[in-house]
Amino acid sequence: MISHLISIDDLSKAEILSLLDLAQRVESADRRDLFRRLEGVILATLFFEPSTRTRLSFETAMARLGGRTVGFSEAAASSTAKGESFSDTIRTVSRYADVIALRHPLEGTARRAAEVSRVPIVNGGDGANQHPTQTLLDLYTLKKCFGRLEGLSIAIAGDLKYSRTVHSLLKALARFDGIRVRLVSPKSLRLADGLARGLETEETESLAEGLRGTDVLYMTRIQRERFPDPLEYEKVKNVYRLDAAMLKGMPERFRVLHPLPRVGEIAPDVDETRFAAYFDQAENGVIMREAIFLKLLDPAFAG
Ligand code: NCD
């Protein structure tokens, strides 16, 4: 049974597969059969960084299972603004809620929270480090699109230096056989050494080249808020822009994923193509987070 979800490394391959199966069961279940499973459970969403999808999908998932949510969506609204330590905030909230979903701009905070919390911590993103629930919903989306994860060829484009969704996803993909990854980024935003360990990778700076022969393009936003120097961001902010014309001739099976939000890296005309999977991906986020809550909190699904 999982007790916290801090990094995708906390899950064995068997646990990942079991969460993917459970998500599939959640999706095919009648919603009315699930809506009392977590009745009386309280989720706290502590978001020290902006979010739309992650926070609202955690809250929607809990509501669909019959639980309730308390929380805050910006640090300024919490007592950390008065100088309370992060650990004290977690200690306190873990005496109110049954599970905490946390997002924080600093790497390692989710792990620190787990050390002082009495209840499971689910990492909703810690700095540029990890975003394990996003990875699980990405895997679920890929599995739905292709029926498998093994053997896929995946181009990952954009900000490979600062994207926690990429860092998490690569760790998960390395568990599956035969996956080929093409890393597409400008030089200044290359993936740090070691983060694609266990994967067959190639690198390019060209998006057009990255697309060639790939099953999936996983596009990412340039992470403006993580740049120490705003001028460096200005240099790369518009480096890639995928539009429908670039996708002419791509095979039927090809899909574009994006954790969202997008800023300019995918033109709206891509939404109208059969390749766009990013809004389905967001929808899958609720399903996957339901599965995660069931695994963490419902003894019938644990193990
Ligand atoms: C991502 C994040 O917060 O890391 N968003 C999300 O959770 N879907 C990606 C991003 O902000 O670019």
Short mmCIF file of C-alpha atoms and ligand atoms in Angstrom, two decimals, residues 49-51 53-54 103 124-125 127 131 134 163-165 220-221 223 225-226 258-261 289, ligand 1:
data_model
loop_
_atom_site.label_atom_id
_atom_site.label_comp_id
_atom_site.label_asym_id
_atom_site.label_seq_id
_atom_site.Cartn_x
_atom_site.Cartn_y
_atom_site.Cartn_z
CA GLU A 49 2.08 28.08 -6.45
CA PRO A 50 -0.52 28.81 -9.15
CA SER A 51 -2.56 25.94 -10.55
CA ARG A 53 -5.90 21.69 -13.48
CA THR A 54 -3.96 20.04 -10.72
CA ARG A 103 2.27 22.20 -4.49
CA GLY A 124 1.26 18.18 -6.84
CA GLY A 125 4.61 19.56 -8.01
CA GLY A 127 9.74 23.21 -8.01
CA HIS A 131 5.02 15.87 -10.47
CA GLN A 134 0.78 14.29 -13.72
CA SER A 163 9.78 21.04 -16.47
CA ARG A 164 8.98 18.81 -13.52
CA THR A 165 6.41 16.99 -15.64
CA THR A 220 5.87 21.70 -22.65
CA ARG A 221 5.68 25.35 -21.70
CA GLN A 223 8.82 27.68 -17.37
CA GLU A 225 8.89 31.45 -13.26
CA ARG A 226 11.94 29.20 -12.82
CA HIS A 258 0.80 18.72 -23.16
CA PRO A 259 0.40 18.95 -19.38
CA LEU A 260 -1.05 22.46 -19.91
CA PRO A 261 -1.18 25.40 -19.44
CA ARG A 289 -6.53 11.22 -9.10
C1 NCD B 1 2.43 21.69 -15.10
C2 NCD B 1 3.14 22.02 -13.80
O1 NCD B 1 2.58 22.71 -12.94
O2 NCD B 1 4.25 21.54 -13.67
N1 NCD B 1 1.07 21.94 -15.06
C3 NCD B 1 0.24 20.96 -14.60
O3 NCD B 1 0.32 20.56 -13.46
N2 NCD B 1 -0.62 20.41 -15.48
C4 NCD B 1 3.09 22.21 -16.29
C5 NCD B 1 3.38 23.68 -16.38
O4 NCD B 1 3.08 24.46 -15.48
O5 NCD B 1 3.94 24.05 -17.41
#
